[in-house]
XYZ file of N, CA and C in Angstrom:
849
model
N 58.275 12.399 -89.971
C 58.281 11.431 -88.888
C 59.266 11.877 -87.804
N 58.795 11.959 -86.553
C 59.642 12.357 -85.437
C 60.573 11.204 -85.092
N 61.846 11.526 -84.891
C 62.831 10.480 -84.616
C 62.578 9.828 -83.259
N 62.770 8.510 -83.221
C 62.711 7.737 -81.979
C 64.098 7.146 -81.768
N 64.919 7.772 -80.905
C 66.315 7.343 -80.785
C 66.547 6.167 -79.852
N 65.485 5.620 -79.272
C 65.653 4.636 -78.206
C 65.340 3.218 -78.671
N 65.908 2.261 -77.947
C 65.528 0.871 -78.151
C 64.121 0.646 -77.612
N 63.448 -0.339 -78.184
C 62.101 -0.691 -77.732
C 61.979 -2.200 -77.608
N 61.150 -2.580 -76.648
C 60.753 -3.974 -76.503
C 59.252 -4.041 -76.680
N 58.788 -4.972 -77.478
C 57.349 -5.161 -77.666
C 56.927 -6.404 -76.896
N 56.035 -6.199 -75.929
C 55.499 -7.296 -75.124
C 54.129 -7.652 -75.684
N 53.930 -8.906 -76.010
C 52.646 -9.327 -76.583
C 51.676 -9.686 -75.471
N 50.558 -8.979 -75.446
C 49.476 -9.296 -74.522
C 48.257 -9.743 -75.318
N 47.287 -10.405 -74.689
C 46.107 -10.847 -75.442
C 45.393 -9.699 -76.152
N 45.447 -8.494 -75.571
C 44.741 -7.356 -76.168
C 45.494 -6.721 -77.322
N 46.820 -6.933 -77.355
C 47.607 -6.311 -78.409
C 49.044 -6.104 -77.977
N 49.844 -5.401 -78.791
C 51.257 -5.181 -78.475
C 51.437 -4.037 -77.475
N 52.326 -4.240 -76.516
C 52.687 -3.200 -75.560
C 54.132 -2.811 -75.854
N 54.334 -1.589 -76.352
C 55.653 -1.120 -76.743
C 56.288 -0.352 -75.586
N 57.508 -0.728 -75.228
C 58.195 -0.140 -74.079
C 59.549 0.405 -74.526
N 59.746 1.702 -74.329
C 61.058 2.313 -74.561
C 61.990 1.877 -73.433
N 63.212 1.473 -73.767
C 64.202 1.077 -72.758
C 65.475 1.882 -72.978
N 66.113 2.255 -71.864
C 67.368 3.006 -71.940
C 68.145 2.784 -70.656
N 69.464 2.894 -70.739
C 70.312 2.708 -69.567
C 70.612 1.251 -69.328
N 71.843 0.971 -68.902
C 72.252 -0.425 -68.714
C 72.751 -0.725 -67.307
N 72.563 0.229 -66.387
C 72.991 -0.021 -65.013
C 72.184 0.870 -64.078
N 72.271 0.567 -62.793
C 71.572 1.379 -61.806
C 70.186 0.842 -61.486
N 69.537 1.497 -60.554
C 68.208 1.069 -60.132
C 67.172 1.354 -61.212
N 66.120 0.524 -61.306
C 65.141 0.691 -62.375
C 64.130 1.803 -62.083
N 63.768 2.521 -63.143
C 62.757 3.578 -63.081
C 61.753 3.332 -64.198
N 60.469 3.360 -63.864
C 59.407 3.202 -64.851
C 58.692 4.546 -64.985
N 58.592 5.037 -66.222
C 57.982 6.327 -66.518
C 56.602 6.111 -67.138
N 55.583 6.725 -66.555
C 54.199 6.535 -66.990
C 53.656 7.869 -67.508
N 53.315 7.904 -68.777
C 52.912 9.150 -69.430
C 51.448 9.466 -69.191
N 50.989 10.564 -69.788
C 49.619 11.033 -69.592
C 48.631 10.375 -70.526
N 47.401 10.880 -70.516
C 46.340 10.323 -71.340
C 46.104 11.159 -72.588
N 45.162 10.720 -73.416
C 44.809 11.485 -74.607
C 45.935 11.531 -75.613
N 46.278 12.740 -76.056
C 47.296 12.924 -77.090
C 48.686 12.916 -76.462
N 49.118 11.773 -76.024
C 50.412 11.638 -75.363
C 50.971 10.266 -75.701
N 52.234 10.069 -75.394
C 52.868 8.766 -75.475
C 54.180 8.856 -74.701
N 54.926 7.776 -74.670
C 56.122 7.742 -73.837
C 57.133 8.813 -74.233
N 57.361 8.982 -75.540
C 58.357 9.961 -75.969
C 57.854 11.391 -75.818
N 56.558 11.606 -76.031
C 56.027 12.957 -75.839
C 56.240 13.422 -74.405
N 55.940 12.573 -73.450
C 56.116 12.948 -72.049
C 57.584 13.000 -71.645
N 58.365 12.034 -72.102
C 59.661 11.792 -71.473
C 60.852 11.941 -72.403
N 60.710 12.636 -73.509
C 61.811 12.774 -74.475
C 63.087 13.292 -73.816
N 62.961 14.231 -72.894
C 64.140 14.787 -72.233
C 64.547 13.983 -71.001
N 63.576 13.436 -70.278
C 63.888 12.782 -69.017
C 64.504 11.398 -69.221
N 64.131 10.698 -70.292
C 64.674 9.354 -70.525
C 66.200 9.379 -70.597
N 66.821 10.184 -71.474
C 68.291 10.155 -71.524
C 68.945 10.704 -70.261
N 68.272 11.643 -69.598
C 68.834 12.185 -68.358
C 68.910 11.119 -67.273
N 67.839 10.334 -67.119
C 67.830 9.295 -66.091
C 68.682 8.098 -66.482
N 68.823 7.864 -67.795
C 69.546 6.675 -68.248
C 71.036 6.732 -67.913
N 71.536 7.890 -67.520
C 72.944 7.968 -67.107
C 73.189 7.190 -65.818
N 72.163 7.092 -64.980
C 72.345 6.462 -63.664
C 71.333 5.359 -63.369
N 70.389 5.122 -64.274
C 69.313 4.176 -63.998
C 68.991 3.366 -65.251
N 68.358 2.225 -65.037
C 67.702 1.513 -66.133
C 66.291 2.068 -66.245
N 65.940 2.529 -67.430
C 64.689 3.268 -67.632
C 63.758 2.472 -68.534
N 62.478 2.424 -68.150
C 61.446 1.722 -68.910
C 60.249 2.662 -69.040
N 59.830 2.934 -70.272
C 58.734 3.882 -70.497
C 57.748 3.287 -71.494
N 56.644 2.700 -71.017
C 55.671 2.104 -71.933
C 54.799 3.149 -72.610
N 54.468 2.897 -73.880
C 53.331 3.576 -74.496
C 52.072 2.940 -73.911
N 51.192 3.737 -73.336
C 49.927 3.166 -72.864
C 49.171 2.518 -74.021
N 48.324 1.541 -73.746
C 47.482 0.976 -74.800
C 46.729 2.058 -75.575
N 46.737 1.918 -76.912
C 46.073 2.827 -77.848
C 46.826 4.133 -78.032
N 48.048 4.229 -77.489
C 48.921 5.371 -77.722
C 50.209 4.903 -78.378
N 50.903 5.835 -79.030
C 52.209 5.516 -79.588
C 52.190 4.251 -80.413
N 53.050 3.316 -80.059
C 53.158 2.065 -80.810
C 52.422 0.907 -80.154
N 51.680 1.184 -79.088
C 50.902 0.116 -78.427
C 49.520 0.013 -79.072
N 49.521 -0.261 -80.358
C 48.305 -0.410 -81.140
C 48.539 -1.471 -82.200
N 47.456 -2.137 -82.668
C 46.056 -2.019 -82.219
C 45.851 -2.695 -80.868
N 44.816 -2.253 -80.149
C 44.544 -2.764 -78.806
C 43.057 -3.042 -78.683
N 42.727 -4.259 -78.289
C 41.338 -4.658 -78.146
C 40.907 -4.498 -76.690
N 39.717 -3.990 -76.482
C 39.207 -3.844 -75.127
C 39.410 -2.440 -74.590
N 38.879 -2.208 -73.414
C 38.918 -0.896 -72.785
C 40.147 -0.774 -71.888
N 40.910 0.279 -72.103
C 42.123 0.508 -71.312
C 41.779 1.417 -70.126
N 40.983 0.872 -69.199
C 40.549 1.646 -68.038
C 41.564 1.503 -66.900
N 41.179 1.934 -65.695
C 42.122 1.971 -64.576
C 42.686 0.586 -64.253
N 41.820 -0.388 -64.148
C 42.274 -1.744 -63.827
C 43.195 -2.279 -64.926
N 42.846 -2.011 -66.181
C 43.668 -2.492 -67.287
C 45.053 -1.853 -67.265
N 45.132 -0.570 -66.953
C 46.430 0.097 -66.949
C 47.280 -0.326 -65.756
N 46.645 -0.608 -64.616
C 47.403 -1.185 -63.505
C 48.016 -2.521 -63.917
N 47.271 -3.298 -64.681
C 47.810 -4.586 -65.132
C 48.936 -4.388 -66.137
N 48.909 -3.288 -66.889
C 50.011 -2.969 -67.801
C 51.294 -2.726 -67.012
N 51.194 -2.009 -65.895
C 52.377 -1.797 -65.053
C 52.897 -3.144 -64.549
N 51.986 -4.016 -64.118
C 52.391 -5.378 -63.731
C 53.159 -6.057 -64.857
N 52.629 -5.943 -66.066
C 53.245 -6.599 -67.221
C 54.669 -6.110 -67.434
N 54.870 -4.799 -67.352
C 56.208 -4.240 -67.552
C 57.167 -4.751 -66.482
N 56.756 -4.688 -65.228
C 57.641 -5.127 -64.143
C 57.948 -6.614 -64.251
N 56.935 -7.406 -64.552
C 57.147 -8.851 -64.625
C 58.017 -9.231 -65.830
N 57.768 -8.586 -66.972
C 58.521 -8.942 -68.180
C 60.011 -8.685 -68.001
N 60.353 -7.573 -67.372
C 61.761 -7.221 -67.198
C 62.319 -7.687 -65.855
N 61.546 -8.518 -65.128
C 61.978 -9.083 -63.841
C 62.403 -7.987 -62.859
N 61.546 -6.984 -62.727
C 61.807 -5.857 -61.830
C 61.010 -6.061 -60.545
N 61.695 -6.436 -59.491
C 61.004 -6.694 -58.227
C 60.544 -5.404 -57.556
N 61.369 -4.351 -57.665
C 61.086 -3.104 -56.956
C 61.601 -1.948 -57.804
N 60.775 -0.947 -58.031
C 61.126 0.126 -58.956
C 60.759 1.488 -58.368
N 61.318 2.520 -58.975
C 60.816 3.878 -58.784
C 59.819 4.152 -59.903
N 58.694 4.757 -59.562
C 57.681 5.125 -60.539
C 57.639 6.642 -60.673
N 57.594 7.113 -61.921
C 57.436 8.540 -62.212
C 56.263 8.662 -63.177
N 55.227 9.413 -62.791
C 54.038 9.496 -63.624
C 53.533 10.909 -63.787
N 53.020 11.205 -64.982
C 52.438 12.505 -65.319
C 50.938 12.370 -65.512
N 50.144 13.200 -64.843
C 48.711 13.304 -65.068
C 48.036 11.936 -64.917
N 47.516 11.345 -66.006
C 46.981 9.990 -65.935
C 48.033 9.040 -65.375
N 49.267 9.162 -65.845
C 50.340 8.337 -65.322
C 50.626 8.611 -63.860
N 50.390 9.855 -63.413
C 50.540 10.165 -61.999
C 49.514 9.443 -61.156
N 48.278 9.372 -61.666
C 47.236 8.626 -60.959
C 47.602 7.150 -60.858
N 48.115 6.567 -61.952
C 48.507 5.158 -61.917
C 49.717 4.941 -61.010
N 50.616 5.910 -60.953
C 51.758 5.828 -60.047
C 51.290 5.760 -58.595
N 50.401 6.665 -58.218
C 49.881 6.676 -56.845
C 49.103 5.400 -56.547
N 48.255 4.994 -57.487
C 47.427 3.814 -57.268
C 48.280 2.553 -57.151
N 49.307 2.448 -57.987
C 50.147 1.247 -57.933
C 50.904 1.186 -56.607
N 51.337 2.345 -56.098
C 52.022 2.363 -54.808
C 51.084 1.962 -53.677
N 49.801 2.273 -53.811
C 48.814 1.859 -52.808
C 48.554 0.357 -52.900
N 48.377 -0.134 -54.125
C 48.015 -1.537 -54.329
C 49.204 -2.490 -54.158
N 50.402 -2.027 -54.497
C 51.575 -2.909 -54.490
C 52.748 -2.221 -53.792
N 52.628 -1.944 -52.512
C 53.680 -1.186 -51.821
C 55.043 -1.872 -51.847
N 55.078 -3.186 -51.890
C 56.355 -3.897 -51.868
C 57.139 -3.723 -53.168
N 56.468 -3.292 -54.244
C 57.138 -3.189 -55.537
C 57.556 -1.758 -55.886
N 57.194 -0.779 -55.040
C 57.503 0.628 -55.336
C 58.487 1.156 -54.298
N 59.681 1.476 -54.763
C 60.733 1.978 -53.877
C 60.525 3.448 -53.528
N 60.098 4.224 -54.515
C 59.766 5.637 -54.332
C 58.977 6.096 -55.541
N 58.338 7.255 -55.448
C 57.486 7.701 -56.547
C 57.582 9.204 -56.738
N 57.369 9.609 -57.998
C 57.237 11.015 -58.367
C 55.921 11.160 -59.103
N 55.033 12.004 -58.591
C 53.730 12.257 -59.207
C 53.721 13.695 -59.728
N 53.660 13.842 -61.041
C 53.675 15.155 -61.678
C 52.253 15.500 -62.098
N 51.697 16.565 -61.498
C 50.318 16.982 -61.790
C 49.389 15.774 -61.859
N 49.310 14.978 -60.791
C 48.591 13.704 -60.886
C 47.074 13.869 -60.983
N 46.478 13.105 -61.877
C 45.026 12.959 -61.904
C 44.640 11.945 -60.822
N 43.354 11.610 -60.770
C 42.902 10.629 -59.791
C 42.661 11.197 -58.419
N 42.834 12.512 -58.265
C 42.613 13.164 -56.967
C 41.648 14.344 -57.121
N 40.901 14.356 -58.240
C 40.084 15.517 -58.572
C 38.617 15.302 -58.214
N 37.908 16.404 -57.999
C 36.447 16.373 -57.860
C 35.904 17.680 -58.417
N 34.619 17.665 -58.777
C 34.028 18.815 -59.449
C 32.647 19.101 -58.870
N 32.185 20.361 -58.942
C 30.817 20.677 -58.513
C 29.809 19.869 -59.319
N 28.606 19.625 -58.764
C 27.642 18.720 -59.404
C 27.377 18.986 -60.875
N 27.030 20.177 -61.267
C 26.690 20.416 -62.670
C 27.903 20.244 -63.578
N 29.060 20.704 -63.125
C 30.285 20.513 -63.896
C 30.589 19.027 -64.033
N 30.404 18.285 -62.944
C 30.676 16.847 -62.971
C 29.784 16.147 -64.001
N 28.497 16.463 -64.001
C 27.589 15.815 -64.951
C 27.926 16.179 -66.398
N 28.386 17.419 -66.616
C 28.794 17.817 -67.961
C 30.012 17.022 -68.406
N 30.958 16.830 -67.493
C 32.133 16.019 -67.818
C 31.750 14.570 -68.079
N 30.813 14.058 -67.282
C 30.338 12.675 -67.487
C 29.703 12.536 -68.871
N 28.886 13.525 -69.256
C 28.250 13.496 -70.571
C 29.296 13.560 -71.676
N 30.288 14.424 -71.508
C 31.354 14.541 -72.502
C 32.094 13.221 -72.664
N 32.366 12.555 -71.534
C 33.109 11.290 -71.573
C 32.350 10.203 -72.318
N 31.029 10.298 -72.354
C 30.224 9.254 -72.983
C 29.677 9.636 -74.349
N 30.012 10.801 -74.830
C 29.566 11.248 -76.142
C 30.714 11.173 -77.135
N 30.584 10.337 -78.142
C 31.635 10.224 -79.143
C 31.845 11.549 -79.861
N 30.767 12.300 -80.057
C 30.910 13.590 -80.721
C 31.760 14.537 -79.891
N 31.509 14.569 -78.563
C 32.199 15.526 -77.700
C 33.628 15.118 -77.365
N 33.880 13.789 -77.234
C 35.239 13.404 -76.821
C 36.105 12.890 -77.968
N 35.522 12.746 -79.164
C 36.311 12.270 -80.299
C 36.171 13.186 -81.513
N 34.934 13.348 -82.005
C 34.721 14.113 -83.233
C 35.112 15.572 -83.071
N 34.601 16.223 -82.016
C 34.876 17.647 -81.824
C 36.359 17.915 -81.576
N 37.033 17.168 -80.677
C 38.477 17.391 -80.533
C 39.238 17.157 -81.831
N 38.796 16.162 -82.606
C 39.456 15.905 -83.871
C 39.340 17.084 -84.827
N 38.173 17.738 -84.842
C 37.987 18.921 -85.689
C 38.842 20.085 -85.201
N 38.902 20.247 -83.884
C 39.667 21.359 -83.307
C 41.164 21.193 -83.526
N 41.631 19.946 -83.559
C 43.061 19.685 -83.680
C 43.427 19.173 -85.071
N 42.547 19.440 -86.032
C 42.788 18.949 -87.379
C 43.975 19.657 -88.032
N 44.163 20.926 -87.703
C 45.240 21.711 -88.297
C 46.374 21.906 -87.304
N 47.543 22.228 -87.832
C 48.682 22.491 -86.957
C 48.436 23.727 -86.091
N 47.766 24.726 -86.647
C 47.458 25.928 -85.862
C 46.523 25.599 -84.704
N 45.605 24.666 -84.918
C 44.723 24.237 -83.831
C 45.488 23.550 -82.722
N 46.477 22.738 -83.099
C 47.309 22.070 -82.097
C 48.130 23.107 -81.330
N 48.658 24.103 -82.035
C 49.417 25.158 -81.372
C 48.577 25.869 -80.326
N 47.336 26.197 -80.668
C 46.448 26.869 -79.712
C 46.169 25.976 -78.514
N 45.940 24.685 -78.778
C 45.679 23.738 -77.697
C 46.867 23.657 -76.740
N 48.077 23.569 -77.273
C 49.270 23.460 -76.428
C 49.420 24.710 -75.574
N 49.256 25.877 -76.177
C 49.403 27.126 -75.434
C 48.318 27.291 -74.378
N 47.112 26.847 -74.678
C 45.990 27.046 -73.765
C 45.960 26.015 -72.648
N 46.206 24.747 -72.988
C 45.964 23.661 -72.041
C 47.212 23.064 -71.423
N 48.370 23.194 -72.099
C 49.526 22.413 -71.660
C 50.735 23.238 -71.267
N 51.102 24.212 -72.106
C 52.360 24.943 -71.904
C 52.086 26.432 -72.075
N 51.807 27.164 -70.994
C 51.439 28.572 -71.114
C 52.614 29.514 -71.313
N 53.836 29.048 -71.088
C 54.988 29.935 -71.178
C 55.938 29.530 -72.281
N 57.049 30.251 -72.403
C 58.021 29.953 -73.467
C 58.700 28.607 -73.258
N 59.010 27.953 -74.354
C 59.718 26.672 -74.315
C 60.535 26.569 -75.602
N 61.817 26.205 -75.516
C 62.689 26.230 -76.694
C 62.230 25.325 -77.833
N 61.700 24.140 -77.511
C 61.341 23.179 -78.559
C 59.842 23.146 -78.814
N 59.187 24.319 -78.760
C 57.739 24.378 -78.955
C 57.321 23.751 -80.281
N 58.006 24.085 -81.366
C 57.625 23.546 -82.677
C 57.747 22.023 -82.703
N 58.782 21.502 -82.055
C 58.953 20.047 -82.016
C 57.830 19.390 -81.227
N 57.401 20.013 -80.130
C 56.294 19.472 -79.330
C 55.024 19.433 -80.164
N 54.746 20.526 -80.882
C 53.559 20.566 -81.739
C 53.638 19.476 -82.805
N 54.805 19.323 -83.418
C 54.971 18.281 -84.437
C 54.697 16.893 -83.859
N 55.169 16.646 -82.635
C 54.964 15.338 -82.003
C 53.484 15.084 -81.733
N 52.762 16.110 -81.276
C 51.326 15.947 -81.016
C 50.573 15.732 -82.313
N 50.935 16.473 -83.364
C 50.303 16.284 -84.673
C 50.501 14.854 -85.151
N 51.716 14.339 -85.020
C 51.997 12.970 -85.454
C 51.183 11.962 -84.653
N 51.123 12.133 -83.317
C 50.355 11.217 -82.475
C 48.876 11.280 -82.826
N 48.342 12.483 -83.033
C 46.920 12.640 -83.340
C 46.567 12.016 -84.680
N 47.423 12.187 -85.665
C 47.149 11.620 -86.988
C 47.245 10.102 -86.969
N 48.141 9.578 -86.144
C 48.316 8.125 -86.090
C 47.252 7.449 -85.235
N 46.901 8.069 -84.104
C 46.086 7.375 -83.107
C 44.847 8.129 -82.676
N 44.551 9.260 -83.305
C 43.321 9.980 -82.984
C 43.536 11.060 -81.930
N 42.492 11.883 -81.772
C 42.560 13.027 -80.856
C 41.602 12.891 -79.689
N 41.061 11.700 -79.478
C 40.048 11.543 -78.442
C 40.682 11.373 -77.066
N 39.841 11.507 -76.044
C 40.283 11.251 -74.678
C 40.620 9.769 -74.520
N 41.431 9.461 -73.524
C 41.788 8.063 -73.288
C 40.636 7.326 -72.614
N 40.661 6.013 -72.721
C 39.669 5.190 -72.011
C 39.721 5.478 -70.517
N 40.929 5.633 -69.984
C 41.070 5.901 -68.552
C 40.363 7.206 -68.187
N 40.579 8.246 -68.969
C 39.947 9.530 -68.681
C 38.429 9.409 -68.710
N 37.910 8.741 -69.710
C 36.455 8.613 -69.837
C 35.864 7.731 -68.742
N 36.522 6.604 -68.442
C 35.971 5.658 -67.467
C 36.122 6.132 -66.030
N 37.010 7.086 -65.794
C 37.247 7.530 -64.414
C 36.136 8.421 -63.876
N 35.228 8.874 -64.764
C 34.165 9.791 -64.354
C 32.842 9.042 -64.282
N 32.315 8.857 -63.082
C 30.986 8.281 -62.915
C 29.922 9.366 -63.003
N 28.662 8.957 -62.960
C 27.577 9.931 -63.129
C 27.500 10.902 -61.959
N 27.651 10.415 -60.735
C 27.527 11.279 -59.559
C 28.842 11.482 -58.815
N 29.848 10.666 -59.134
C 31.126 10.795 -58.441
C 32.232 10.250 -59.338
N 33.476 10.521 -58.959
C 34.601 9.993 -59.726
C 34.756 8.497 -59.447
N 34.885 7.729 -60.495
C 35.145 6.299 -60.327
C 36.574 6.039 -59.855
N 37.473 6.956 -60.166
C 38.841 6.874 -59.668
C 39.060 8.058 -58.734
N 39.041 7.792 -57.449
C 39.240 8.824 -56.429
C 40.244 8.285 -55.421
N 41.494 8.670 -55.594
C 42.569 8.134 -54.763
C 42.772 8.913 -53.479
N 42.189 10.084 -53.383
C 42.474 10.968 -52.247
C 42.280 10.287 -50.894
N 41.163 9.553 -50.671
C 40.989 8.935 -49.351
C 42.010 7.846 -49.025
N 42.715 7.325 -50.031
C 43.620 6.202 -49.817
C 45.096 6.593 -49.833
N 45.396 7.863 -50.036
C 46.788 8.273 -50.181
C 47.598 8.072 -48.909
N 46.942 8.069 -47.764
C 47.645 7.845 -46.509
C 48.265 6.469 -46.406
N 47.865 5.543 -47.293
C 48.419 4.185 -47.271
C 49.767 4.086 -47.968
N 50.173 5.143 -48.668
C 51.458 5.108 -49.369
C 52.591 5.186 -48.345
N 53.517 4.259 -48.430
C 54.588 4.162 -47.427
C 55.961 4.540 -47.967
N 56.125 4.652 -49.276
C 57.440 4.947 -49.841
C 57.659 6.467 -49.907
N 58.901 6.909 -50.040
C 59.160 8.333 -50.247
C 58.454 8.831 -51.512
N 57.875 10.030 -51.434
C 57.071 10.551 -52.539
C 57.400 12.010 -52.801
N 57.527 12.342 -54.087
C 57.726 13.713 -54.531
C 56.588 14.084 -55.470
N 55.927 15.205 -55.185
C 54.903 15.753 -56.065
C 55.478 16.990 -56.759
N 55.250 17.092 -58.083
C 55.722 18.239 -58.857
C 54.522 18.856 -59.559
N 54.383 20.174 -59.477
C 53.191 20.833 -59.987
C 53.532 22.210 -60.551
N 53.031 22.502 -61.749
C 53.120 23.846 -62.293
C 52.040 24.722 -61.697
N 52.377 25.975 -61.372
C 51.391 26.834 -60.711
C 50.396 27.460 -61.681
N 50.594 27.231 -63.008
C 49.640 27.738 -64.004
C 48.915 26.588 -64.714
N 48.873 25.446 -64.081
C 48.221 24.267 -64.641
C 46.705 24.461 -64.642
N 46.073 24.336 -65.828
C 44.617 24.451 -65.920
C 43.953 23.084 -65.975
N 44.740 22.014 -66.066
C 44.178 20.666 -66.103
C 44.043 20.052 -64.727
N 45.065 20.223 -63.908
C 45.066 19.742 -62.530
C 45.378 20.940 -61.641
N 44.442 21.300 -60.807
C 44.603 22.474 -59.958
C 45.783 22.293 -59.002
N 46.652 23.303 -58.877
C 47.729 23.219 -57.885
C 47.210 22.954 -56.476
N 46.012 23.463 -56.153
C 45.439 23.206 -54.829
C 45.170 21.729 -54.623
N 44.717 21.057 -55.677
C 44.432 19.626 -55.582
C 45.708 18.825 -55.353
N 46.762 19.185 -56.066
C 48.018 18.466 -55.889
C 48.585 18.713 -54.500
N 48.470 19.946 -54.020
C 48.941 20.234 -52.656
C 48.155 19.425 -51.634
N 46.840 19.323 -51.828
C 46.010 18.534 -50.908
C 46.383 17.060 -50.968
N 46.685 16.562 -52.174
C 47.080 15.163 -52.313
C 48.421 14.914 -51.624
N 49.382 15.790 -51.840
C 50.690 15.621 -51.224
C 50.592 15.632 -49.702
N 49.675 16.445 -49.181
C 49.512 16.532 -47.726
C 48.977 15.236 -47.130
N 48.332 14.412 -47.947
C 47.778 13.137 -47.455
C 48.824 12.029 -47.400
N 49.926 12.176 -48.130
C 50.940 11.121 -48.200
C 51.988 11.380 -47.120
N 52.177 10.451 -46.202
C 53.124 10.675 -45.101
C 54.523 11.021 -45.599
N 55.020 12.173 -45.146
C 56.392 12.568 -45.472
C 56.605 13.057 -46.886
N 55.541 13.226 -47.680
C 55.699 13.623 -49.083
C 56.229 15.049 -49.185
N 56.917 15.299 -50.277
C 57.464 16.622 -50.579
C 56.768 17.168 -51.819
N 56.442 18.457 -51.797
C 55.785 19.121 -52.926
C 56.704 20.197 -53.474
N 56.931 20.156 -54.799
C 57.694 21.198 -55.486
C 56.782 21.869 -56.507
N 56.583 23.169 -56.361
C 55.764 23.935 -57.298
C 56.674 24.767 -58.187
N 56.450 24.694 -59.492
C 57.290 25.399 -60.458
C 56.513 26.586 -61.010
N 57.007 27.774 -60.758
C 56.321 28.997 -61.149
C 56.308 29.162 -62.667
N 55.153 29.590 -63.180
C 55.004 29.855 -64.605
C 54.774 28.632 -65.455
N 54.742 27.456 -64.847
C 54.615 26.211 -65.608
C 53.177 25.736 -65.644
N 52.818 25.096 -66.748
C 51.480 24.552 -66.913
C 51.445 23.053 -66.675
N 50.498 22.376 -67.341
C 50.277 20.955 -67.088
C 51.454 20.098 -67.536
N 52.050 20.445 -68.666
C 53.208 19.687 -69.154
C 54.492 20.334 -68.652
N 54.627 20.425 -67.340
C 55.825 21.008 -66.751
C 57.062 20.233 -67.154
N 56.905 18.940 -67.439
C 58.018 18.098 -67.861
C 58.591 18.510 -69.208
N 57.785 19.060 -70.109
C 58.269 19.555 -71.396
C 58.547 21.052 -71.364
N 57.817 21.789 -70.533
C 58.043 23.229 -70.462
C 59.328 23.556 -69.712
N 59.616 22.812 -68.654
C 60.791 23.066 -67.796
C 61.581 21.776 -67.611
N 62.086 21.191 -68.689
C 62.717 19.870 -68.571
C 63.946 19.864 -67.670
N 64.738 20.925 -67.693
C 65.944 20.942 -66.859
C 65.577 20.960 -65.374
N 64.549 21.735 -65.031
C 64.131 21.802 -63.627
C 63.559 20.461 -63.171
N 62.720 19.850 -63.992
C 62.144 18.556 -63.644
C 63.231 17.493 -63.554
N 64.155 17.513 -64.505
C 65.268 16.535 -64.472
C 66.048 16.651 -63.174
N 66.379 17.888 -62.771
C 67.157 18.073 -61.557
C 66.400 17.566 -60.324
N 65.102 17.859 -60.269
C 64.307 17.415 -59.130
C 64.222 15.890 -59.059
N 63.942 15.264 -60.199
C 63.743 13.816 -60.229
C 65.055 13.093 -59.977
N 66.126 13.523 -60.625
C 67.418 12.842 -60.446
C 67.883 12.936 -58.993
N 67.717 14.112 -58.399
C 68.136 14.266 -57.005
C 67.291 13.403 -56.080
N 66.004 13.327 -56.369
C 65.109 12.546 -55.513
C 65.399 11.054 -55.628
N 65.778 10.600 -56.817
C 66.029 9.174 -57.030
C 67.453 8.764 -56.663
N 68.303 9.716 -56.408
C 69.722 9.393 -56.122
C 69.854 8.622 -54.818
């Protein structure tokens, strides 16, 4: 069992328990939003939570059906996850926060800043989803995958059944370069997969329509009014660096930081670099 060194608050919602990691007792509030699929709050933010907690109050929810936010009834799609962010802010009486999101969490970070500008002081989007598009045949294949239990649940489960399979997945899809705690990352993914499955998240599956993306934030990014930092690994195979650069260019005054040699999980591959960027931006 991987150690969880942080305090947690469990918020009861009609769909199920929402588990939120909390850290830090002073400073401005920061909400950390993790990725989809085989992820959770500690997997994404194990290093960033204690780093930010020195100067901020930190809140990091496990998304529904991840980590300890189970069992969960209903579909955890885009609208549902936006309401989860509402729940966290309302429960802890947070009028205005900084949002930091990775991948799926990056999409929710951008979307929440568009929908609720008065509640977002500033944002960090790390390899954000929600800004992607694909050629027609590729798009239809992704749509089919999202709706096939065999392709999005059974097959990934077979591929990630062994620890060696998880190692290959991490090296291929998430972290292409050296990282000191590689074995610990693999152990954390194995634990999450065994506890909660290896399938794609509801958000990932529901965001893909038959002919177009159901979640396409690119046309609306110009509405973001708060300071914004985009962080992107230049070897990311999940979110193209070109897409993140295009998204950052749509947000007025946004800053883009590209980290050489880093993949999709730049937050775990280069934690010191990400910590320095985020802490400086939030200072």
